[in-house]
Amino acid sequence: MEIIIHRGTKEIGGSCVELIINKKRLLIDIGLPLDYDSWSDEEKVDYENKMSSIIQKADAIFLSHYHQDHTGLLNLVPDRTPIYLSDPTIRAIIIPEMFFGDVFKGFNFIPIYHRKVITEIEGVRIIPYRVDHSAFGAMAFLIEDLKLNKTILYTGDIRLHGLSKTSYLSLKQNVDYMLLEGTNIGRESNAIIKSEQQVFENFVNIFNSYPSHLNYVWASSLNIDRINLLYDACEETNKILAVDFFTMNILKSMYKHHNVPYGSSNRYIRCFYPNYLTSYIKRIQHRDYLINCVHWCKVSKTEIKENPSKYVVMIRPSMIEDLKYIDASNANYITSIWKEYEKDEKYRPFFEYIESKGYNKFYNHTSGHAFEEGLQELNRYLKPKTIIPIHTQEASKYKDIFPDSNILQLSDGEKTIL
Ligand SMILES: [Zn+2]
């Protein structure tokens, strides 16, 4: 079998791996680079042209999870090409598209399930495995070349400190090659919070320490595990979690098949309607249903304003007008996403407002990626014959972190026979 890592051997994001097995071309992840927004138009066109010709030739595409740095080139995929991805990944792609997309392109999505073997590609066997990551429904892939009897495991983004931290135990051991992500290699020093469990405990402590305060939490609408845990913290402290109707639509789309807080049995969650998003949706024709379908569990901002201590409100900086309307005199503000996002210049008015109100500020987040000790544990348990670094800025450090392992360091675009 042959491998080409088109992108990802020396950076975090933009992941795209091509495997050529039995003359079939398989692509695993088709991501955009993380700094793509800062590229010039010319650079973007060049890159899309280059990636488009690679994607057009693919016989099948496998997506590990829905983050943009793994799926951002989806629009370049021809209608007929089969795209294998998990059910939560499909929903997490479709719902934002229903809100913010122009015309939703038809895709040949094929849902995959934990350990359900994919045999449609001649000469190849692929087994998806559920893994722990900040994207709900994230998968690793085991790819077997049946003719050469070779195995390769693509971890995708993975960690060992989230809500399903033991899921790595079901991965295949002793594979010939393991494509191993290394996001946190070389950048761990500022990681203080080491597990989702600790994030949960911090939420509970903050809510209990300020019983008369309103709590605002900035978390990603697509980080379902974090929302689950925030919901649990609300239940524990007898508060109600208010999420906007975009987030509620995401939860609604998943609740029948997955354990997410939505529905009449979940008493501690309500839906509110932020000004900006509500008027945006109302301006677009035929999308009122996105507002109406979750209206049954609505809480008004006036209710939150009048009973601030009862609520934990999940927000984003774009909701600054809603915060001004609620105008809480005592509140906590908690960042529960990657801290670097706070530095974005466009969020400055939001943080100035938080500052001007004298709200208590907290940071409560843990990484979606394994720390170095997690990667070592993964390697100790799985015992791959060779590790191939990917999704890392520090490929050269793999040999220090895994001193007893074979490391095969590849370059972007280089074709290698395995
Ligand atoms: Zn990811």
CSV table of C-alpha atoms and ligand atoms in Angstrom, one decimal:
chain,number,residue,atom,x,y,z
A,1,MET,CA,0.0,0.0,0.0
A,2,GLU,CA,1.0,3.6,-0.6
A,3,ILE,CA,0.5,6.6,1.6
A,4,ILE,CA,0.6,10.3,0.9
A,5,ILE,CA,0.0,12.7,3.7
A,6,HIS,CA,-1.1,15.7,1.6
A,7,ARG,CA,-1.1,17.9,4.7
A,8,GLY,CA,-0.6,17.5,8.4
A,9,THR,CA,3.0,16.2,8.8
A,10,LYS,CA,4.2,19.5,10.3
A,11,GLU,CA,1.1,21.4,11.3
A,12,ILE,CA,-2.1,21.0,13.4
A,13,GLY,CA,-5.1,21.0,11.1
A,14,GLY,CA,-5.6,20.7,7.3
A,15,SER,CA,-5.4,17.0,7.7
A,16,CYS,CA,-5.6,14.9,4.6
A,17,VAL,CA,-4.2,11.4,4.2
A,18,GLU,CA,-4.4,9.4,1.0
A,19,LEU,CA,-4.0,5.6,1.0
A,20,ILE,CA,-3.7,3.7,-2.3
A,21,ILE,CA,-4.6,0.1,-1.8
A,22,ASN,CA,-5.4,-2.4,-4.5
A,23,LYS,CA,-5.5,0.5,-7.0
A,24,LYS,CA,-8.2,2.2,-4.9
A,25,ARG,CA,-7.7,5.8,-3.6
A,26,LEU,CA,-9.0,6.4,-0.2
A,27,LEU,CA,-8.9,9.8,1.5
A,28,ILE,CA,-9.0,10.1,5.2
A,29,ASP,CA,-10.1,13.6,6.3
A,30,ILE,CA,-10.2,16.6,4.0
A,31,GLY,CA,-9.5,19.5,6.3
A,32,LEU,CA,-8.7,23.2,5.9
A,33,PRO,CA,-5.6,24.6,7.5
A,34,LEU,CA,-6.3,26.4,10.8
A,35,ASP,CA,-4.9,29.7,9.5
A,36,TYR,CA,-6.8,29.5,6.2
A,37,ASP,CA,-8.9,32.6,6.9
A,38,SER,CA,-5.7,34.7,6.9
A,39,TRP,CA,-4.6,33.4,3.4
A,40,SER,CA,-4.8,35.7,0.4
A,41,ASP,CA,-7.5,34.9,-2.2
A,42,GLU,CA,-4.8,33.7,-4.6
A,43,GLU,CA,-3.4,31.3,-2.1
A,44,LYS,CA,-6.9,30.0,-1.4
A,45,VAL,CA,-7.7,29.4,-5.1
A,46,ASP,CA,-4.4,27.7,-5.7
A,47,TYR,CA,-4.9,25.4,-2.7
A,48,GLU,CA,-8.5,24.5,-3.5
A,49,ASN,CA,-7.5,23.7,-7.1
A,50,LYS,CA,-4.7,21.5,-5.9
A,51,MET,CA,-6.9,19.7,-3.4
A,52,SER,CA,-9.9,19.5,-5.8
A,53,SER,CA,-7.9,17.4,-8.2
A,54,ILE,CA,-6.9,15.0,-5.4
A,55,ILE,CA,-10.4,14.8,-4.1
A,56,GLN,CA,-11.9,14.2,-7.6
A,57,LYS,CA,-9.8,11.1,-8.0
A,58,ALA,CA,-10.8,9.6,-4.6
A,59,ASP,CA,-12.8,6.4,-4.7
A,60,ALA,CA,-14.0,6.9,-1.1
A,61,ILE,CA,-13.6,9.5,1.6
A,62,PHE,CA,-13.6,8.8,5.4
A,63,LEU,CA,-14.2,11.6,7.9
A,64,SER,CA,-13.0,11.1,11.4
A,65,HIS,CA,-15.0,14.0,12.9
A,66,TYR,CA,-16.7,17.3,12.1
A,67,HIS,CA,-14.1,19.9,13.0
A,68,GLN,CA,-13.3,22.2,10.0
A,69,ASP,CA,-9.6,21.2,10.0
A,70,HIS,CA,-10.8,17.7,9.1
A,71,THR,CA,-13.8,18.4,6.9
A,72,GLY,CA,-13.4,21.9,5.6
A,73,LEU,CA,-13.0,20.9,1.9
A,74,LEU,CA,-16.2,18.9,1.8
A,75,ASN,CA,-17.7,21.2,-0.8
A,76,LEU,CA,-15.1,20.0,-3.3
A,77,VAL,CA,-16.4,16.4,-3.1
A,78,PRO,CA,-18.4,15.2,-6.2
A,79,ASP,CA,-22.0,14.1,-5.5
A,80,ARG,CA,-21.3,10.5,-6.3
A,81,THR,CA,-18.2,9.9,-4.1
A,82,PRO,CA,-19.1,7.9,-1.0
A,83,ILE,CA,-18.3,9.7,2.2
A,84,TYR,CA,-18.1,7.6,5.3
A,85,LEU,CA,-18.8,9.3,8.6
A,86,SER,CA,-20.6,8.8,11.9
A,87,ASP,CA,-24.2,9.8,12.6
A,88,PRO,CA,-23.3,12.7,15.0
A,89,THR,CA,-20.8,13.9,12.4
A,90,ILE,CA,-23.5,14.0,9.7
A,91,ARG,CA,-25.8,16.0,12.0
A,92,ALA,CA,-23.1,18.4,13.1
A,93,ILE,CA,-22.4,19.2,9.5
A,94,ILE,CA,-26.1,19.5,8.4
A,95,ILE,CA,-27.5,21.6,11.2
A,96,PRO,CA,-25.0,24.5,10.9
A,97,GLU,CA,-25.6,24.3,7.1
A,98,MET,CA,-29.4,24.7,7.7
A,99,PHE,CA,-28.7,27.9,9.7
A,100,PHE,CA,-25.8,29.5,7.8
A,101,GLY,CA,-25.4,27.7,4.5
A,102,ASP,CA,-26.6,29.0,1.2
A,103,VAL,CA,-27.6,26.0,-0.8
A,104,PHE,CA,-27.0,22.6,0.8
A,105,LYS,CA,-25.2,20.4,-1.7
A,106,GLY,CA,-26.2,16.8,-1.9
A,107,PHE,CA,-23.6,14.4,-0.6
A,108,ASN,CA,-23.4,10.7,-0.7
A,109,PHE,CA,-23.1,10.3,3.1
A,110,ILE,CA,-22.8,6.8,4.4
A,111,PRO,CA,-23.2,6.5,8.2
A,112,ILE,CA,-20.6,4.4,10.0
A,113,TYR,CA,-20.8,2.8,13.4
A,114,HIS,CA,-18.4,1.7,16.1
A,115,ARG,CA,-16.7,-1.5,15.1
A,116,LYS,CA,-19.1,-2.1,12.2
A,117,VAL,CA,-16.8,-3.3,9.4
A,118,ILE,CA,-16.9,-1.5,6.0
A,119,THR,CA,-16.3,-4.0,3.2
A,120,GLU,CA,-17.5,-2.1,0.1
A,121,ILE,CA,-14.0,-1.4,-1.2
A,122,GLU,CA,-12.4,-4.4,-2.9
A,123,GLY,CA,-9.3,-5.6,-1.2
A,124,VAL,CA,-9.7,-3.4,1.8
A,125,ARG,CA,-11.3,-3.7,5.2
A,126,ILE,CA,-12.0,-0.7,7.3
A,127,ILE,CA,-13.2,-0.6,10.9
A,128,PRO,CA,-14.3,2.6,12.5
A,129,TYR,CA,-13.8,2.9,16.3
A,130,ARG,CA,-15.4,5.5,18.5
A,131,VAL,CA,-12.7,7.6,20.3
A,132,ASP,CA,-12.7,10.4,22.9
A,133,HIS,CA,-12.3,13.9,21.5
A,134,SER,CA,-14.0,17.3,21.9
A,135,ALA,CA,-16.0,16.5,18.7
A,136,PHE,CA,-18.9,14.2,19.6
A,137,GLY,CA,-19.0,11.0,17.5
A,138,ALA,CA,-15.3,11.2,16.6
A,139,MET,CA,-13.9,8.0,15.0
A,140,ALA,CA,-10.5,6.4,14.5
A,141,PHE,CA,-10.1,4.1,11.5
A,142,LEU,CA,-8.3,0.8,11.1
A,143,ILE,CA,-7.5,0.1,7.5
A,144,GLU,CA,-6.4,-3.4,6.4
A,145,ASP,CA,-4.8,-4.2,3.1
A,146,LEU,CA,-6.2,-7.7,2.6
A,147,LYS,CA,-3.8,-8.7,-0.1
A,148,LEU,CA,-0.6,-7.6,1.6
A,149,ASN,CA,-2.0,-8.3,5.1
A,150,LYS,CA,-0.9,-4.9,6.4
A,151,THR,CA,-2.7,-2.8,9.0
A,152,ILE,CA,-2.7,0.9,9.6
A,153,LEU,CA,-4.5,2.7,12.4
A,154,TYR,CA,-5.5,6.4,11.9
A,155,THR,CA,-6.2,7.8,15.4
A,156,GLY,CA,-7.8,11.0,14.2
A,157,ASP,CA,-8.0,13.5,17.0
A,158,ILE,CA,-8.0,11.6,20.3
A,159,ARG,CA,-7.6,12.0,24.0
A,160,LEU,CA,-7.7,10.0,27.2
A,161,HIS,CA,-9.1,12.5,29.6
A,162,GLY,CA,-12.7,13.1,28.4
A,163,LEU,CA,-16.1,11.6,29.2
A,164,SER,CA,-15.3,8.4,27.2
A,165,LYS,CA,-11.6,8.3,28.2
A,166,THR,CA,-11.4,4.5,28.1
A,167,SER,CA,-12.6,4.1,24.5
A,168,TYR,CA,-9.1,3.7,23.3
A,169,LEU,CA,-9.1,0.2,24.9
A,170,SER,CA,-11.2,-1.1,22.0
A,171,LEU,CA,-8.6,0.0,19.3
A,172,LYS,CA,-6.7,-2.6,17.5
A,173,GLN,CA,-3.3,-3.5,19.0
A,174,ASN,CA,-0.1,-4.4,17.3
A,175,VAL,CA,-0.9,-2.7,14.0
A,176,ASP,CA,1.9,-2.3,11.4
A,177,TYR,CA,1.5,1.5,11.4
A,178,MET,CA,-0.2,4.0,13.6
A,179,LEU,CA,-0.9,7.5,12.3
A,180,LEU,CA,-0.8,9.3,15.6
A,181,GLU,CA,-2.0,12.9,16.3
A,182,GLY,CA,0.4,15.0,18.4
A,183,THR,CA,-1.4,18.3,18.9
A,184,ASN,CA,-0.3,18.9,22.4
A,185,ILE,CA,3.3,17.8,22.0
A,186,GLY,CA,5.4,20.8,22.9
A,187,ARG,CA,2.6,23.0,24.0
A,188,GLU,CA,1.4,21.6,27.3
A,189,SER,CA,2.9,24.0,29.7
A,190,ASN,CA,-0.2,26.2,30.0
A,191,ALA,CA,-2.6,23.2,30.4
A,192,ILE,CA,-3.8,23.5,34.0
A,193,ILE,CA,-7.0,21.6,33.7
A,194,LYS,CA,-6.3,18.0,32.9
A,195,SER,CA,-9.7,16.3,32.5
A,196,GLU,CA,-13.4,16.9,31.7
A,197,GLN,CA,-14.1,15.6,35.2
A,198,GLN,CA,-12.1,18.5,36.6
A,199,VAL,CA,-14.0,20.9,34.3
A,200,PHE,CA,-17.3,19.5,35.7
A,201,GLU,CA,-16.1,20.0,39.3
A,202,ASN,CA,-14.9,23.5,38.6
A,203,PHE,CA,-18.4,24.4,37.2
A,204,VAL,CA,-20.1,23.1,40.3
A,205,ASN,CA,-17.7,24.9,42.6
A,206,ILE,CA,-18.1,28.2,40.8
A,207,PHE,CA,-22.0,27.9,40.8
A,208,ASN,CA,-22.0,27.0,44.5
A,209,SER,CA,-19.6,29.7,45.5
A,210,TYR,CA,-21.7,32.5,44.1
A,211,PRO,CA,-25.3,31.4,44.8
A,212,SER,CA,-26.9,34.8,43.9
A,213,HIS,CA,-25.0,35.3,40.7
A,214,LEU,CA,-26.0,34.8,37.1
A,215,ASN,CA,-23.5,32.5,35.3
A,216,TYR,CA,-22.5,33.0,31.7
A,217,VAL,CA,-20.5,30.3,29.9
A,218,TRP,CA,-18.9,30.6,26.5
A,219,ALA,CA,-18.7,27.1,25.1
A,220,SER,CA,-19.0,25.6,21.7
A,221,SER,CA,-22.5,24.6,20.5
A,222,LEU,CA,-20.9,21.6,18.9
A,223,ASN,CA,-18.9,20.4,21.9
A,224,ILE,CA,-21.7,18.0,23.0
A,225,ASP,CA,-19.7,16.4,25.8
A,226,ARG,CA,-19.0,19.8,27.4
A,227,ILE,CA,-22.8,20.7,27.1
A,228,ASN,CA,-23.6,17.3,28.7
A,229,LEU,CA,-21.3,18.1,31.6
A,230,LEU,CA,-22.5,21.6,32.0
A,231,TYR,CA,-26.0,20.2,32.1
A,232,ASP,CA,-25.0,17.8,34.9
A,233,ALA,CA,-23.4,20.7,36.8
A,234,CYS,CA,-26.7,22.6,36.6
A,235,GLU,CA,-28.6,19.6,37.8
A,236,GLU,CA,-26.2,19.2,40.7
A,237,THR,CA,-26.5,22.9,41.7
A,238,ASN,CA,-30.3,23.1,40.9
A,239,LYS,CA,-29.9,25.7,38.1
A,240,ILE,CA,-31.3,25.8,34.6
A,241,LEU,CA,-29.1,25.7,31.6
A,242,ALA,CA,-30.3,28.2,29.0
A,243,VAL,CA,-28.9,27.6,25.5
A,244,ASP,CA,-29.7,29.5,22.3
A,245,PHE,CA,-31.9,27.9,19.7
A,246,PHE,CA,-29.0,27.0,17.4
A,247,THR,CA,-27.5,24.9,20.1
A,248,MET,CA,-30.9,23.5,20.9
A,249,ASN,CA,-31.4,22.5,17.3
A,250,ILE,CA,-28.1,20.6,17.4
A,251,LEU,CA,-29.2,18.8,20.6
A,252,LYS,CA,-32.7,18.1,19.2
A,253,SER,CA,-31.1,16.5,16.1
A,254,MET,CA,-29.1,14.1,18.2
A,255,TYR,CA,-31.2,13.2,21.2
A,256,LYS,CA,-33.1,10.3,19.8
A,257,HIS,CA,-29.9,8.3,19.2
A,258,HIS,CA,-27.4,9.7,21.6
A,259,ASN,CA,-27.3,10.7,25.2
A,260,VAL,CA,-27.8,14.5,25.0
A,261,PRO,CA,-29.9,16.8,27.2
A,262,TYR,CA,-33.0,17.5,25.2
A,263,GLY,CA,-36.7,16.7,25.7
A,264,SER,CA,-39.3,16.9,28.4
A,265,SER,CA,-37.5,14.6,30.7
A,266,ASN,CA,-34.6,17.0,30.9
A,267,ARG,CA,-36.0,19.6,33.3
A,268,TYR,CA,-32.8,21.6,33.7
A,269,ILE,CA,-32.4,22.9,30.1
A,270,ARG,CA,-34.3,25.7,28.3
A,271,CYS,CA,-33.9,27.5,25.0
A,272,PHE,CA,-33.6,31.3,24.5
A,273,TYR,CA,-33.6,33.5,21.4
A,274,PRO,CA,-30.7,35.8,21.0
A,275,ASN,CA,-31.4,39.1,19.1
A,276,TYR,CA,-28.8,38.8,16.4
A,277,LEU,CA,-29.4,35.2,15.4
A,278,THR,CA,-33.2,35.4,15.6
A,279,SER,CA,-33.4,38.4,13.3
A,280,TYR,CA,-30.9,36.8,10.9
A,281,ILE,CA,-33.0,33.6,10.6
A,282,LYS,CA,-36.2,35.6,10.2
A,283,ARG,CA,-34.7,37.5,7.3
A,284,ILE,CA,-34.0,34.2,5.4
A,285,GLN,CA,-37.1,32.7,3.7
A,286,HIS,CA,-38.5,29.4,4.8
A,287,ARG,CA,-36.3,28.9,7.9
A,288,ASP,CA,-38.7,29.9,10.6
A,289,TYR,CA,-39.1,26.3,11.5
A,290,LEU,CA,-35.6,26.5,13.1
A,291,ILE,CA,-37.0,29.0,15.5
A,292,ASN,CA,-40.4,27.3,16.0
A,293,CYS,CA,-39.3,23.7,16.4
A,294,VAL,CA,-37.7,24.3,19.8
A,295,HIS,CA,-40.1,26.9,21.0
A,296,TRP,CA,-41.8,24.6,23.4
A,297,CYS,CA,-38.9,24.8,25.9
A,298,LYS,CA,-38.4,28.5,25.6
A,299,VAL,CA,-37.2,30.8,28.4
A,300,SER,CA,-37.5,34.5,27.8
A,301,LYS,CA,-34.6,36.9,28.5
A,302,THR,CA,-36.9,38.8,30.8
A,303,GLU,CA,-37.4,35.7,33.0
A,304,ILE,CA,-33.5,35.3,33.1
A,305,LYS,CA,-33.2,39.0,34.0
A,306,GLU,CA,-35.8,38.7,36.8
A,307,ASN,CA,-34.3,35.5,38.3
A,308,PRO,CA,-30.6,35.6,37.5
A,309,SER,CA,-29.4,33.2,40.2
A,310,LYS,CA,-31.6,30.4,38.7
A,311,TYR,CA,-29.7,30.4,35.4
A,312,VAL,CA,-26.5,29.3,33.6
A,313,VAL,CA,-26.6,30.9,30.2
A,314,MET,CA,-24.5,29.5,27.4
A,315,ILE,CA,-23.3,32.4,25.3
A,316,ARG,CA,-21.0,33.6,22.5
A,317,PRO,CA,-19.6,37.1,22.1
A,318,SER,CA,-22.1,37.8,19.3
A,319,MET,CA,-24.8,37.9,22.0
A,320,ILE,CA,-23.5,41.1,23.6
A,321,GLU,CA,-26.8,42.8,23.0
A,322,ASP,CA,-28.6,40.1,25.0
A,323,LEU,CA,-26.2,40.5,27.9
A,324,LYS,CA,-26.9,44.2,27.9
A,325,TYR,CA,-30.6,43.6,27.9
A,326,ILE,CA,-30.3,41.1,30.9
A,327,ASP,CA,-28.0,43.7,32.5
A,328,ALA,CA,-27.2,41.5,35.5
A,329,SER,CA,-25.6,43.3,38.4
A,330,ASN,CA,-23.8,40.2,39.7
A,331,ALA,CA,-22.5,37.6,37.3
A,332,ASN,CA,-19.7,35.2,36.6
A,333,TYR,CA,-18.3,34.9,33.1
A,334,ILE,CA,-16.6,31.6,32.3
A,335,THR,CA,-14.6,30.9,29.1
A,336,SER,CA,-15.0,27.2,28.3
A,337,ILE,CA,-13.3,27.0,24.9
A,338,TRP,CA,-9.6,27.2,23.8
A,339,LYS,CA,-8.2,30.4,25.5
A,340,GLU,CA,-6.6,31.6,22.2
A,341,TYR,CA,-10.1,32.5,20.9
A,342,GLU,CA,-10.4,35.3,23.5
A,343,LYS,CA,-7.5,37.1,21.8
A,344,ASP,CA,-9.5,37.7,18.5
A,345,GLU,CA,-9.8,41.4,18.0
A,346,LYS,CA,-13.4,41.1,16.9
A,347,TYR,CA,-14.4,40.0,20.5
A,348,ARG,CA,-12.9,43.0,22.1
A,349,PRO,CA,-16.2,44.9,22.7
A,350,PHE,CA,-17.6,41.8,24.4
A,351,PHE,CA,-14.7,41.5,26.8
A,352,GLU,CA,-14.7,45.2,27.5
A,353,TYR,CA,-18.4,44.9,28.4
A,354,ILE,CA,-17.7,42.0,30.8
A,355,GLU,CA,-14.9,44.1,32.3
A,356,SER,CA,-17.0,47.2,32.6
A,357,LYS,CA,-19.7,45.3,34.5
A,358,GLY,CA,-17.1,43.9,37.0
A,359,TYR,CA,-18.2,40.3,36.4
A,360,ASN,CA,-16.0,37.6,37.9
A,361,LYS,CA,-13.9,36.0,35.1
A,362,PHE,CA,-13.0,32.3,35.0
A,363,TYR,CA,-11.3,29.9,32.6
A,364,ASN,CA,-12.6,26.4,32.7
A,365,HIS,CA,-11.5,24.2,29.7
A,366,THR,CA,-9.5,21.2,29.0
A,367,SER,CA,-7.9,20.2,25.7
A,368,GLY,CA,-9.7,18.0,23.1
A,369,HIS,CA,-6.4,16.3,22.5
A,370,ALA,CA,-4.3,13.8,24.4
A,371,PHE,CA,-1.5,15.2,26.6
A,372,GLU,CA,2.0,13.7,26.2
A,373,GLU,CA,1.4,11.2,29.0
A,374,GLY,CA,-1.9,10.2,27.3
A,375,LEU,CA,-0.1,9.6,24.0
A,376,GLN,CA,2.5,7.5,25.8
A,377,GLU,CA,-0.2,5.4,27.5
A,378,LEU,CA,-1.9,5.0,24.1
A,379,ASN,CA,1.3,3.8,22.6
A,380,ARG,CA,2.1,1.4,25.5
A,381,TYR,CA,-1.3,-0.2,25.2
A,382,LEU,CA,-1.6,-0.4,21.4
A,383,LYS,CA,2.1,-1.3,20.7
A,384,PRO,CA,2.1,-0.4,17.0
A,385,LYS,CA,5.2,-1.5,15.0
A,386,THR,CA,5.7,2.0,13.6
A,387,ILE,CA,4.3,5.4,14.5
A,388,ILE,CA,3.8,8.0,11.8
A,389,PRO,CA,3.4,11.6,13.2
A,390,ILE,CA,0.4,13.7,12.0
A,391,HIS,CA,-1.6,16.7,13.2
A,392,THR,CA,1.4,18.1,15.0
A,393,GLN,CA,4.0,20.9,14.9
A,394,GLU,CA,6.5,18.7,16.6
A,395,ALA,CA,7.0,15.6,14.6
A,396,SER,CA,10.7,15.6,15.4
A,397,LYS,CA,9.9,15.2,19.1
A,398,TYR,CA,8.1,11.9,18.7
A,399,LYS,CA,11.4,10.0,19.0
A,400,ASP,CA,11.9,11.6,22.5
A,401,ILE,CA,8.4,10.9,23.7
A,402,PHE,CA,8.4,7.3,22.3
A,403,PRO,CA,12.1,6.4,22.7
A,404,ASP,CA,11.4,2.6,22.2
A,405,SER,CA,9.2,3.0,19.1
A,406,ASN,CA,9.9,3.1,15.4
A,407,ILE,CA,9.0,6.6,14.1
A,408,LEU,CA,8.5,7.1,10.4
A,409,GLN,CA,8.5,10.9,9.8
A,410,LEU,CA,6.9,11.8,6.5
A,411,SER,CA,6.7,15.1,4.6
A,412,ASP,CA,3.6,16.7,3.1
A,413,GLY,CA,2.9,15.4,-0.4
A,414,GLU,CA,5.6,12.7,-0.3
A,415,LYS,CA,4.5,9.3,-1.6
A,416,THR,CA,5.7,6.3,0.5
A,417,ILE,CA,5.3,2.6,0.1
A,418,LEU,CA,4.4,0.9,3.3
B,1,ZN,ZN,-10.7,17.9,16.1
